[in-house]
Amino acid sequence: MAFQVPRGTQDILPGQSERWQFIENIAREVCSIYQYKEIRTPIFEHTELFLRSVGESTDIVQKEMYSFEDRKGRSITLRPEGTASAVRSFVENKMHAAAQQPVKLYYIGPMFRYERPQAGRYRQFVQFGIEAIGSEDPAIDAEVISLAMSVYQKAGLKNLKLVINSLGDQDSRSAHREALVQHFQPRIGEFCADCQKRLAQNPLRILDCKKDREHELVQSAPSILEYLNEESAAYFEKVKFYLEELDVEYTVDKNLVRGLDYYNHTAFEIMSNAEGFGAITTLAGGGRYSGLVKEMGGPEIPGIGFAMSLERFLAAIDAEQAELPIQSAIDCYVAYMGDKAKDRSVSILNHLRKAGLSAERDYENKKLKGQFKSADRLQARFVAVLGEDELEREAITLKDMESGEQQEVSISDLAEVILSRKNGK
Ligand code: HAM
C-alpha cells in the first residue's frame, strides 16, 4: 500500500519550498525593522493552557484540538495557535521584568486544528505571528496592524482589505453581552445547537457563527460600538487616528468579533480582495488581549498581536499573480570528459563551493552532451569543461552561458574568475 499525507496536510516540495523561504524571509526582515524578536516555543503544550486562553466556548477548544494523553496520562495538545504559548512563555520567563517594554515577539511555525479541509483551510498550517506584550498605548495597536500590512505589501500584494473593530473593555463587553442576550433570547430556538449553548456561554460568538450568519437577528444584533464606554471609545478613536498617521487604510466592521475568547478593545482582520481568491478570504487576524497575561499567572498587563497563515499568503500571491524574485540558477556546472577529468572534477567542485559559489556536477556518468543538458536545466550561468588535455596543463575551459564566450583559465583561478565575472567585473 502506498501511503498518503494525512487529510488536511501537505508536503512542501522543492520548487515550492523556495517560495515559503522567500515569504518567511520577508516576515523576518520586517520584524527586524520593527524590532520584534523571534520566540520558539514547543509544538505541544498542556491542554489546560488552551482551555484557559483560547476559551472553552470556542470552536477551537470544542471541536478542533488535537489532544492526546502522553504515557504518564497527562493531557497534551498540539498547539492550535501561537498566542497562548507566547504568553505562557512571557510569564514563565518573567519577561515583564525586562528593561525594554513592551516585549515584542514573533514566531513562525506549524499549528494544528481539526477542521474540515478546503482551499485555504488545513489541519496543519504555518502561522507567522507577532505579540507585543506590556503596553497600553494605542500606537502599538496601529504598529502591529501596519507591520502585518507591510509584510503583505513587501511581497507585492495590492488587493488587501483591512477591517477593524473594537470589542471594548470589560464593562463595555458586559453591557453589550446583556443586550445580546435580550436580543437573541426570545428566538434562540431558531438557532443552531451551538448558538443555543453560546447564548449562555458567550453570546458574542453567535455573531461569528458560520451556520446562522444570514439570520435576520444576527444582521440586526446590537453593535458593540454602541456599548463602548467613554474610555473604550476614546481608545478606539486613537487607534484609528494612528492608523491614519501610518497611512494604513481601514474599514470599521461592527460585526467583527474574532473566534477566540481572549480579545478586547482592538480586533482586526486582513482579507484578500483579489479576484479568483477562494471562498476563504481572511489572510490574517489579531487583536488586543488584556486579561490573558494575568490568566496565565502573570501581572495585569495587556498584549496585542496577530497571526497569518503562510498557505493563504502564498495563495494570495498566486491570485494576484505577483512575481516572487526567486533565484534558482546556479553559478557553475562542472562538466568533464574522461575518467581522469571525472575524478578531478570532485575537488574542483569543492573548490568552487568553498568559495561560496553554487555549483553542481554529474553523478550519472552522462556524456558531455547530457551534462550540458543538466547544466541548462539547472540554469547554470557558467559551465566549466575539463578535458584530459586541459588537465595536463592544469587548465579548464570556462563557458559563459549568457554570452556564449569561452576562455581557458587555470584551475587554481577558476573560482576567482567566476566570482569577478559574476559581479560584472
Ligand atoms: P486566528 O484568527 O484563529 O487567530 O488565526 C489567524 C490566522 O491563521 C487566520 O487568519 C488564518 O490566516 C490562519 N488560519 C487559521 N486556521 C487556519 C487553517 N485551518 N488553515 C489555514 N490557515 C488558518 C489566532 O490564531 C490568534 N492567535 C491571532 C493572534 C495573535 N491574536 C493575537 N495575537
Tab-separated table of C-alpha atoms and ligand atoms in Angstrom:
chain	number	residue	atom	x	y	z
A	1	MET	CA	0.000	0.000	0.000
A	2	ALA	CA	1.279	3.434	-0.904
A	3	PHE	CA	0.998	5.977	1.903
A	4	GLN	CA	-0.522	9.401	1.533
A	5	VAL	CA	-0.213	12.517	3.662
A	6	PRO	CA	-2.947	12.768	6.315
A	7	ARG	CA	-6.027	14.719	5.248
A	8	GLY	CA	-5.598	18.457	5.615
A	9	THR	CA	-1.791	18.338	5.499
A	10	GLN	CA	0.638	18.782	2.634
A	11	ASP	CA	4.207	18.190	1.600
A	12	ILE	CA	6.057	21.291	0.549
A	13	LEU	CA	8.368	20.148	-2.196
A	14	PRO	CA	11.482	21.658	-3.747
A	15	GLY	CA	10.263	24.264	-6.212
A	16	GLN	CA	7.629	25.352	-3.687
A	17	SER	CA	9.770	25.493	-0.561
A	18	GLU	CA	11.754	28.385	-2.081
A	19	ARG	CA	8.533	30.415	-2.128
A	20	TRP	CA	7.978	29.602	1.535
A	21	GLN	CA	11.501	30.628	2.414
A	22	PHE	CA	11.045	33.844	0.475
A	23	ILE	CA	7.966	34.973	2.398
A	24	GLU	CA	9.412	33.747	5.684
A	25	ASN	CA	12.424	35.938	4.987
A	26	ILE	CA	10.149	38.912	4.328
A	27	ALA	CA	8.453	38.276	7.671
A	28	ARG	CA	11.807	38.067	9.468
A	29	GLU	CA	13.134	41.195	7.767
A	30	VAL	CA	10.054	43.247	8.588
A	31	CYS	CA	10.184	42.010	12.181
A	32	SER	CA	13.789	43.076	12.417
A	33	ILE	CA	12.892	46.549	11.095
A	34	TYR	CA	10.062	46.865	13.630
A	35	GLN	CA	12.207	45.298	16.358
A	36	TYR	CA	10.248	42.109	17.043
A	37	LYS	CA	12.428	39.189	18.197
A	38	GLU	CA	11.849	35.538	17.449
A	39	ILE	CA	10.478	33.189	20.095
A	40	ARG	CA	10.363	29.411	19.576
A	41	THR	CA	8.023	27.504	21.832
A	42	PRO	CA	7.114	23.793	21.908
A	43	ILE	CA	4.716	22.452	19.319
A	44	PHE	CA	2.744	20.738	22.070
A	45	GLU	CA	1.588	22.206	25.370
A	46	HIS	CA	-0.557	21.163	28.320
A	47	THR	CA	-4.175	21.086	27.102
A	48	GLU	CA	-5.201	23.274	30.028
A	49	LEU	CA	-3.229	26.172	28.542
A	50	PHE	CA	-5.563	26.408	25.563
A	51	LEU	CA	-8.722	25.871	27.614
A	52	ARG	CA	-7.757	28.844	29.759
A	53	SER	CA	-6.604	31.148	26.969
A	54	VAL	CA	-8.380	30.384	23.705
A	55	GLY	CA	-11.568	29.743	25.714
A	56	GLU	CA	-13.804	26.771	26.425
A	57	SER	CA	-16.680	28.033	24.289
A	58	THR	CA	-14.645	28.493	21.113
A	59	ASP	CA	-14.752	26.182	18.095
A	60	ILE	CA	-11.042	25.566	18.532
A	61	VAL	CA	-11.416	24.120	22.019
A	62	GLN	CA	-14.777	22.462	21.444
A	63	LYS	CA	-14.038	20.705	18.172
A	64	GLU	CA	-10.657	21.329	16.694
A	65	MET	CA	-7.849	20.418	19.071
A	66	TYR	CA	-5.507	17.517	18.513
A	67	SER	CA	-5.331	16.329	22.113
A	68	PHE	CA	-3.937	13.092	23.478
A	69	GLU	CA	-2.684	11.584	26.678
A	70	ASP	CA	1.025	11.039	26.981
A	71	ARG	CA	2.435	7.918	28.604
A	72	LYS	CA	2.027	9.388	32.067
A	73	GLY	CA	-1.625	10.225	31.443
A	74	ARG	CA	-1.142	13.991	31.042
A	75	SER	CA	-3.398	15.695	28.535
A	76	ILE	CA	-1.279	17.228	25.792
A	77	THR	CA	-2.439	19.288	22.797
A	78	LEU	CA	-0.738	20.149	19.527
A	79	ARG	CA	-0.837	23.951	19.540
A	80	PRO	CA	-3.780	25.336	17.551
A	81	GLU	CA	-2.352	28.873	17.647
A	82	GLY	CA	0.666	30.746	18.979
A	83	THR	CA	-0.578	33.443	21.351
A	84	ALA	CA	-1.211	31.127	24.307
A	85	SER	CA	2.324	29.727	24.156
A	86	ALA	CA	3.912	33.150	23.703
A	87	VAL	CA	2.064	34.488	26.743
A	88	ARG	CA	2.817	31.351	28.785
A	89	SER	CA	6.494	31.769	27.977
A	90	PHE	CA	6.373	35.517	28.700
A	91	VAL	CA	5.066	34.762	32.186
A	92	GLU	CA	7.225	31.689	32.812
A	93	ASN	CA	10.381	33.568	31.839
A	94	LYS	CA	9.368	36.746	33.699
A	95	MET	CA	9.742	38.842	30.588
A	96	HIS	CA	7.666	41.560	32.259
A	97	ALA	CA	10.810	42.323	34.258
A	98	ALA	CA	12.805	43.110	31.098
A	99	ALA	CA	14.052	46.689	30.895
A	100	GLN	CA	12.532	47.261	27.477
A	101	GLN	CA	8.732	47.148	27.333
A	102	PRO	CA	6.602	46.154	25.547
A	103	VAL	CA	8.263	42.824	24.862
A	104	LYS	CA	7.946	42.319	21.103
A	105	LEU	CA	7.946	38.723	19.913
A	106	TYR	CA	7.377	36.887	16.655
A	107	TYR	CA	7.034	33.239	15.707
A	108	ILE	CA	6.793	31.149	12.566
A	109	GLY	CA	5.700	27.547	12.864
A	110	PRO	CA	3.105	24.847	12.321
A	111	MET	CA	-0.268	24.961	14.077
A	112	PHE	CA	-2.876	22.191	14.192
A	113	ARG	CA	-6.663	22.363	14.042
A	114	TYR	CA	-9.045	19.539	13.270
A	115	GLU	CA	-11.121	21.498	10.760
A	116	ARG	CA	-12.899	20.448	7.595
A	117	PRO	CA	-10.183	20.874	4.980
A	118	GLN	CA	-10.855	23.025	1.929
A	119	ALA	CA	-8.901	25.501	-0.167
A	120	GLY	CA	-7.032	27.686	2.316
A	121	ARG	CA	-8.018	25.594	5.305
A	122	TYR	CA	-5.697	22.912	6.564
A	123	ARG	CA	-5.297	20.708	9.602
A	124	GLN	CA	-1.633	21.571	9.775
A	125	PHE	CA	-0.815	25.097	8.658
A	126	VAL	CA	2.009	27.526	9.290
A	127	GLN	CA	1.382	30.744	11.139
A	128	PHE	CA	3.624	33.756	11.226
A	129	GLY	CA	2.511	35.809	14.209
A	130	ILE	CA	3.671	38.611	16.458
A	131	GLU	CA	2.817	39.612	20.024
A	132	ALA	CA	3.619	42.937	21.682
A	133	ILE	CA	3.131	42.408	25.406
A	134	GLY	CA	3.251	45.130	28.037
A	135	SER	CA	1.877	48.348	26.584
A	136	GLU	CA	-1.486	50.035	26.654
A	137	ASP	CA	-0.518	52.636	24.091
A	138	PRO	CA	-2.931	52.572	21.118
A	139	ALA	CA	0.063	53.392	18.920
A	140	ILE	CA	1.250	49.810	19.412
A	141	ASP	CA	-2.093	48.553	18.053
A	142	ALA	CA	-1.503	50.609	14.929
A	143	GLU	CA	2.103	49.399	14.742
A	144	VAL	CA	1.052	45.738	14.914
A	145	ILE	CA	-1.529	46.233	12.173
A	146	SER	CA	0.836	48.175	9.946
A	147	LEU	CA	3.522	45.508	10.374
A	148	ALA	CA	1.108	42.885	9.018
A	149	MET	CA	0.218	45.100	6.068
A	150	SER	CA	3.917	45.774	5.357
A	151	VAL	CA	4.682	42.070	5.158
A	152	TYR	CA	1.999	41.550	2.507
A	153	GLN	CA	2.962	44.675	0.611
A	154	LYS	CA	6.637	43.685	0.552
A	155	ALA	CA	5.629	40.532	-1.288
A	156	GLY	CA	3.838	42.671	-3.879
A	157	LEU	CA	0.226	42.202	-2.741
A	158	LYS	CA	-2.076	45.085	-3.600
A	159	ASN	CA	-5.642	43.839	-3.193
A	160	LEU	CA	-5.825	43.948	0.568
A	161	LYS	CA	-8.659	44.993	2.808
A	162	LEU	CA	-8.193	45.762	6.478
A	163	VAL	CA	-11.248	45.626	8.735
A	164	ILE	CA	-11.114	46.738	12.331
A	165	ASN	CA	-13.481	46.802	15.251
A	166	SER	CA	-13.389	47.434	18.961
A	167	LEU	CA	-14.652	44.871	21.411
A	168	GLY	CA	-14.305	47.367	24.241
A	169	ASP	CA	-13.147	46.817	27.788
A	170	GLN	CA	-14.721	44.518	30.367
A	171	ASP	CA	-17.512	46.962	31.275
A	172	SER	CA	-18.443	47.687	27.680
A	173	ARG	CA	-18.451	43.996	26.917
A	174	SER	CA	-20.699	43.160	29.872
A	175	ALA	CA	-23.220	45.795	28.810
A	176	HIS	CA	-23.139	44.526	25.253
A	177	ARG	CA	-23.448	40.945	26.401
A	178	GLU	CA	-26.630	41.797	28.293
A	179	ALA	CA	-28.037	43.455	25.195
A	180	LEU	CA	-27.170	40.429	23.051
A	181	VAL	CA	-28.850	38.015	25.457
A	182	GLN	CA	-32.017	40.129	25.422
A	183	HIS	CA	-31.869	40.344	21.648
A	184	PHE	CA	-31.457	36.618	20.969
A	185	GLN	CA	-33.237	35.003	23.932
A	186	PRO	CA	-36.830	35.194	22.670
A	187	ARG	CA	-35.972	33.450	19.374
A	188	ILE	CA	-32.940	31.348	20.295
A	189	GLY	CA	-34.897	28.241	19.247
A	190	GLU	CA	-34.372	29.278	15.623
A	191	PHE	CA	-30.599	28.989	16.008
A	192	CYS	CA	-28.232	26.020	15.735
A	193	ALA	CA	-27.417	23.881	18.783
A	194	ASP	CA	-24.010	25.555	19.143
A	195	CYS	CA	-25.562	29.013	19.224
A	196	GLN	CA	-28.070	27.881	21.841
A	197	LYS	CA	-25.129	26.981	24.063
A	198	ARG	CA	-23.311	30.186	23.136
A	199	LEU	CA	-26.198	32.294	24.413
A	200	ALA	CA	-25.268	31.408	27.981
A	201	GLN	CA	-21.514	30.944	27.496
A	202	ASN	CA	-20.550	33.760	25.175
A	203	PRO	CA	-23.335	35.326	23.112
A	204	LEU	CA	-20.837	37.411	21.130
A	205	ARG	CA	-19.820	34.221	19.359
A	206	ILE	CA	-23.302	33.910	17.837
A	207	LEU	CA	-22.318	36.806	15.565
A	208	ASP	CA	-19.461	34.694	14.252
A	209	CYS	CA	-21.496	31.513	13.621
A	210	LYS	CA	-20.928	30.025	10.184
A	211	LYS	CA	-24.394	28.416	10.118
A	212	ASP	CA	-26.527	31.306	11.373
A	213	ARG	CA	-24.646	34.106	9.673
A	214	GLU	CA	-27.627	35.096	7.496
A	215	HIS	CA	-30.252	35.028	10.264
A	216	GLU	CA	-32.046	38.388	10.490
A	217	LEU	CA	-31.316	38.623	14.208
A	218	VAL	CA	-27.593	38.324	13.527
A	219	GLN	CA	-27.885	41.119	10.989
A	220	SER	CA	-29.842	43.332	13.395
A	221	ALA	CA	-27.905	42.461	16.557
A	222	PRO	CA	-26.862	45.371	18.764
A	223	SER	CA	-23.394	46.547	17.866
A	224	ILE	CA	-20.612	46.586	20.404
A	225	LEU	CA	-19.705	50.039	19.136
A	226	GLU	CA	-22.930	51.403	20.642
A	227	TYR	CA	-21.954	49.953	24.017
A	228	LEU	CA	-18.386	51.203	24.239
A	229	ASN	CA	-17.896	53.270	27.366
A	230	GLU	CA	-16.086	56.583	27.097
A	231	GLU	CA	-12.632	55.140	27.687
A	232	SER	CA	-13.047	52.324	25.193
A	233	ALA	CA	-14.467	54.659	22.558
A	234	ALA	CA	-11.560	57.062	23.097
A	235	TYR	CA	-9.093	54.194	22.798
A	236	PHE	CA	-10.631	53.091	19.506
A	237	GLU	CA	-10.517	56.665	18.175
A	238	LYS	CA	-6.804	56.823	18.977
A	239	VAL	CA	-6.111	53.536	17.183
A	240	LYS	CA	-7.888	54.862	14.104
A	241	PHE	CA	-6.008	58.152	14.351
A	242	TYR	CA	-2.643	56.357	14.476
A	243	LEU	CA	-3.597	54.130	11.551
A	244	GLU	CA	-4.277	57.272	9.558
A	245	GLU	CA	-0.914	58.659	10.663
A	246	LEU	CA	0.683	55.496	9.296
A	247	ASP	CA	-1.276	55.768	6.014
A	248	VAL	CA	-2.975	52.439	6.655
A	249	GLU	CA	-6.446	52.332	5.117
A	250	TYR	CA	-9.148	50.538	7.077
A	251	THR	CA	-12.875	49.848	7.231
A	252	VAL	CA	-14.774	49.504	10.513
A	253	ASP	CA	-16.853	46.321	10.690
A	254	LYS	CA	-19.028	46.305	13.793
A	255	ASN	CA	-19.718	42.589	13.418
A	256	LEU	CA	-16.072	41.557	13.508
A	257	VAL	CA	-15.780	39.521	16.707
A	258	ARG	CA	-12.941	37.010	16.064
A	259	GLY	CA	-13.062	33.344	17.015
A	260	LEU	CA	-11.029	33.343	20.225
A	261	ASP	CA	-12.142	34.465	23.669
A	262	TYR	CA	-9.167	36.484	24.817
A	263	TYR	CA	-9.791	39.672	22.866
A	264	ASN	CA	-10.898	43.107	23.985
A	265	HIS	CA	-10.527	46.584	22.507
A	266	THR	CA	-8.945	46.375	19.060
A	267	ALA	CA	-9.793	43.431	16.792
A	268	PHE	CA	-8.825	43.254	13.132
A	269	GLU	CA	-8.639	41.046	10.081
A	270	ILE	CA	-6.910	41.428	6.761
A	271	MET	CA	-8.641	39.990	3.702
A	272	SER	CA	-7.638	39.459	0.130
A	273	ASN	CA	-9.797	41.223	-2.453
A	274	ALA	CA	-8.031	39.502	-5.311
A	275	GLU	CA	-10.256	38.056	-7.979
A	276	GLY	CA	-10.018	34.301	-8.083
A	277	PHE	CA	-9.031	34.018	-4.439
A	278	GLY	CA	-11.055	31.200	-2.871
A	279	ALA	CA	-14.078	31.396	-0.597
A	280	ILE	CA	-11.944	31.971	2.474
A	281	THR	CA	-10.584	35.453	2.086
A	282	THR	CA	-9.192	36.114	5.550
A	283	LEU	CA	-5.434	36.264	5.374
A	284	ALA	CA	-4.686	37.335	8.930
A	285	GLY	CA	-6.411	38.119	12.186
A	286	GLY	CA	-5.482	39.569	15.509
A	287	GLY	CA	-6.319	41.902	18.321
A	288	ARG	CA	-5.691	43.137	21.818
A	289	TYR	CA	-5.951	40.975	24.912
A	290	SER	CA	-5.956	42.458	28.392
A	291	GLY	CA	-6.678	39.588	30.729
A	292	LEU	CA	-4.535	36.854	29.221
A	293	VAL	CA	-1.202	37.530	30.930
A	294	LYS	CA	-2.942	37.578	34.316
A	295	GLU	CA	-4.919	34.453	33.443
A	296	MET	CA	-1.595	32.709	32.765
A	297	GLY	CA	-0.366	33.670	36.234
A	298	GLY	CA	1.448	36.896	35.359
A	299	PRO	CA	0.852	40.531	36.275
A	300	GLU	CA	-2.060	42.519	34.933
A	301	ILE	CA	-0.564	43.718	31.676
A	302	PRO	CA	-2.051	43.686	28.209
A	303	GLY	CA	-0.840	42.465	24.848
A	304	ILE	CA	-1.728	42.705	21.201
A	305	GLY	CA	-0.783	40.611	18.198
A	306	PHE	CA	-1.871	38.881	15.054
A	307	ALA	CA	-1.219	35.725	13.075
A	308	MET	CA	-1.317	34.984	9.364
A	309	SER	CA	-1.177	31.672	7.602
A	310	LEU	CA	1.625	31.325	5.107
A	311	GLU	CA	-0.543	28.999	2.990
A	312	ARG	CA	-3.096	31.777	2.470
A	313	PHE	CA	-0.327	34.334	1.967
A	314	LEU	CA	1.051	32.251	-0.919
A	315	ALA	CA	-2.444	31.676	-2.305
A	316	ALA	CA	-2.989	35.452	-2.368
A	317	ILE	CA	0.329	35.892	-4.176
A	318	ASP	CA	-0.869	33.358	-6.777
A	319	ALA	CA	-4.292	35.004	-7.085
A	320	GLU	CA	-2.659	38.368	-7.759
A	321	GLN	CA	-0.023	36.772	-9.982
A	322	ALA	CA	2.600	38.655	-8.009
A	323	GLU	CA	6.063	37.511	-9.104
A	324	LEU	CA	8.443	36.474	-6.352
A	325	PRO	CA	12.024	37.209	-7.387
A	326	ILE	CA	13.282	33.735	-6.587
A	327	GLN	CA	16.752	32.952	-7.898
A	328	SER	CA	17.102	29.296	-8.762
A	329	ALA	CA	20.023	29.488	-11.191
A	330	ILE	CA	23.384	28.036	-10.175
A	331	ASP	CA	26.749	29.717	-10.700
A	332	CYS	CA	28.689	26.925	-12.325
A	333	TYR	CA	28.277	23.415	-13.658
A	334	VAL	CA	31.485	21.414	-13.780
A	335	ALA	CA	31.493	19.096	-16.807
A	336	TYR	CA	34.148	16.501	-17.548
A	337	MET	CA	35.414	14.311	-20.378
A	338	GLY	CA	37.240	11.120	-19.496
A	339	ASP	CA	37.926	9.290	-16.251
A	340	LYS	CA	40.848	11.397	-15.048
A	341	ALA	CA	38.857	14.599	-15.524
A	342	LYS	CA	35.885	12.996	-13.819
A	343	ASP	CA	37.957	12.248	-10.718
A	344	ARG	CA	39.491	15.715	-10.699
A	345	SER	CA	36.081	17.406	-11.064
A	346	VAL	CA	35.276	16.359	-7.487
A	347	SER	CA	37.908	18.645	-5.986
A	348	ILE	CA	37.199	21.440	-8.488
A	349	LEU	CA	33.536	21.385	-7.469
A	350	ASN	CA	34.579	21.509	-3.840
A	351	HIS	CA	36.899	24.444	-4.532
A	352	LEU	CA	34.029	26.415	-6.105
A	353	ARG	CA	31.654	25.631	-3.262
A	354	LYS	CA	34.208	26.622	-0.642
A	355	ALA	CA	34.448	29.959	-2.446
A	356	GLY	CA	30.698	30.388	-1.901
A	357	LEU	CA	29.613	29.600	-5.445
A	358	SER	CA	26.625	27.346	-6.089
A	359	ALA	CA	27.973	24.521	-8.197
A	360	GLU	CA	26.979	21.088	-9.417
A	361	ARG	CA	28.384	18.180	-11.453
A	362	ASP	CA	27.132	14.947	-12.937
A	363	TYR	CA	26.764	11.790	-10.840
A	364	GLU	CA	25.196	9.607	-13.510
A	365	ASN	CA	28.084	9.059	-15.895
A	366	LYS	CA	26.465	11.195	-18.566
A	367	LYS	CA	28.172	12.012	-21.843
A	368	LEU	CA	29.238	15.632	-22.333
A	369	LYS	CA	26.029	16.419	-24.231
A	370	GLY	CA	23.942	15.091	-21.357
A	371	GLN	CA	25.994	17.110	-18.890
A	372	PHE	CA	25.276	20.287	-20.871
A	373	LYS	CA	21.574	19.432	-20.775
A	374	SER	CA	21.757	19.151	-16.993
A	375	ALA	CA	23.595	22.476	-16.859
A	376	ASP	CA	20.764	24.036	-18.882
A	377	ARG	CA	18.130	22.547	-16.626
A	378	LEU	CA	19.927	23.978	-13.601
A	379	GLN	CA	20.193	27.329	-15.416
A	380	ALA	CA	23.935	27.344	-14.909
A	381	ARG	CA	25.461	30.767	-15.523
A	382	PHE	CA	28.814	29.154	-16.373
A	383	VAL	CA	29.870	25.689	-17.423
A	384	ALA	CA	33.487	24.712	-16.712
A	385	VAL	CA	34.564	21.880	-19.039
A	386	LEU	CA	37.508	19.740	-18.053
A	387	GLY	CA	39.166	17.561	-20.716
A	388	GLU	CA	42.241	15.348	-20.338
A	389	ASP	CA	44.422	17.710	-22.407
A	390	GLU	CA	43.490	20.684	-20.327
A	391	LEU	CA	44.051	18.714	-17.175
A	392	GLU	CA	47.672	18.186	-18.278
A	393	ARG	CA	48.044	21.974	-18.305
A	394	GLU	CA	46.093	22.441	-15.021
A	395	ALA	CA	43.580	24.420	-17.060
A	396	ILE	CA	39.825	24.312	-17.647
A	397	THR	CA	37.519	25.853	-20.278
A	398	LEU	CA	35.005	28.266	-18.844
A	399	LYS	CA	31.908	28.891	-20.929
A	400	ASP	CA	29.679	31.876	-20.184
A	401	MET	CA	26.195	30.572	-20.913
A	402	GLU	CA	24.762	34.084	-21.293
A	403	SER	CA	27.186	35.394	-23.916
A	404	GLY	CA	28.420	32.049	-25.295
A	405	GLU	CA	32.029	33.229	-24.801
A	406	GLN	CA	34.681	30.654	-23.919
A	407	GLN	CA	38.019	31.135	-22.252
A	408	GLU	CA	40.640	28.839	-20.852
A	409	VAL	CA	41.557	29.592	-17.250
A	410	SER	CA	43.909	27.999	-14.808
A	411	ILE	CA	42.112	25.617	-12.427
A	412	SER	CA	43.503	27.445	-9.432
A	413	ASP	CA	41.980	30.736	-10.662
A	414	LEU	CA	38.595	29.301	-11.618
A	415	ALA	CA	36.623	30.426	-8.559
A	416	GLU	CA	38.067	33.907	-8.664
A	417	VAL	CA	37.366	34.345	-12.369
A	418	ILE	CA	33.747	33.243	-11.919
A	419	LEU	CA	33.294	35.498	-8.903
A	420	SER	CA	34.590	38.557	-10.723
A	421	ARG	CA	32.637	37.798	-13.941
A	422	LYS	CA	29.514	37.220	-11.878
A	423	ASN	CA	29.912	40.589	-10.216
A	424	GLY	CA	30.225	42.183	-13.630
A	425	LYS	CA	33.951	42.941	-13.483
B	1	HAM	P1	-6.979	33.032	14.190
B	1	HAM	O1	-7.902	34.017	13.574
B	1	HAM	O2	-7.568	31.829	14.788
B	1	HAM	O3	-6.144	33.847	15.267
B	1	HAM	O4	-5.928	32.617	13.119
B	1	HAM	C1	-5.107	33.582	12.489
B	1	HAM	C2	-4.846	33.204	11.053
B	1	HAM	O5	-4.378	31.860	10.986
B	1	HAM	C3	-6.078	33.187	10.161
B	1	HAM	O6	-6.405	34.485	9.715
B	1	HAM	C4	-5.590	32.318	9.025
B	1	HAM	O7	-4.714	33.035	8.184
B	1	HAM	C5	-4.778	31.275	9.758
B	1	HAM	N1	-5.548	30.049	9.969
B	1	HAM	C6	-6.355	29.725	10.993
B	1	HAM	N2	-6.850	28.491	10.825
B	1	HAM	C7	-6.344	28.013	9.671
B	1	HAM	C8	-6.467	26.784	8.943
B	1	HAM	N3	-7.190	25.778	9.398
B	1	HAM	N4	-5.787	26.659	7.778
B	1	HAM	C9	-5.031	27.675	7.308
B	1	HAM	N5	-4.868	28.844	7.958
B	1	HAM	C10	-5.517	29.015	9.119
B	1	HAM	C11	-5.125	33.320	16.009
B	1	HAM	O8	-4.631	32.240	15.815
B	1	HAM	C12	-4.595	34.280	17.037
B	1	HAM	N6	-3.566	33.569	17.831
B	1	HAM	C13	-4.020	35.513	16.394
B	1	HAM	C14	-3.482	36.468	17.387
B	1	HAM	C15	-2.207	36.657	17.738
B	1	HAM	N7	-4.205	37.274	18.138
B	1	HAM	C16	-3.405	37.961	18.942
B	1	HAM	N8	-2.192	37.578	18.717
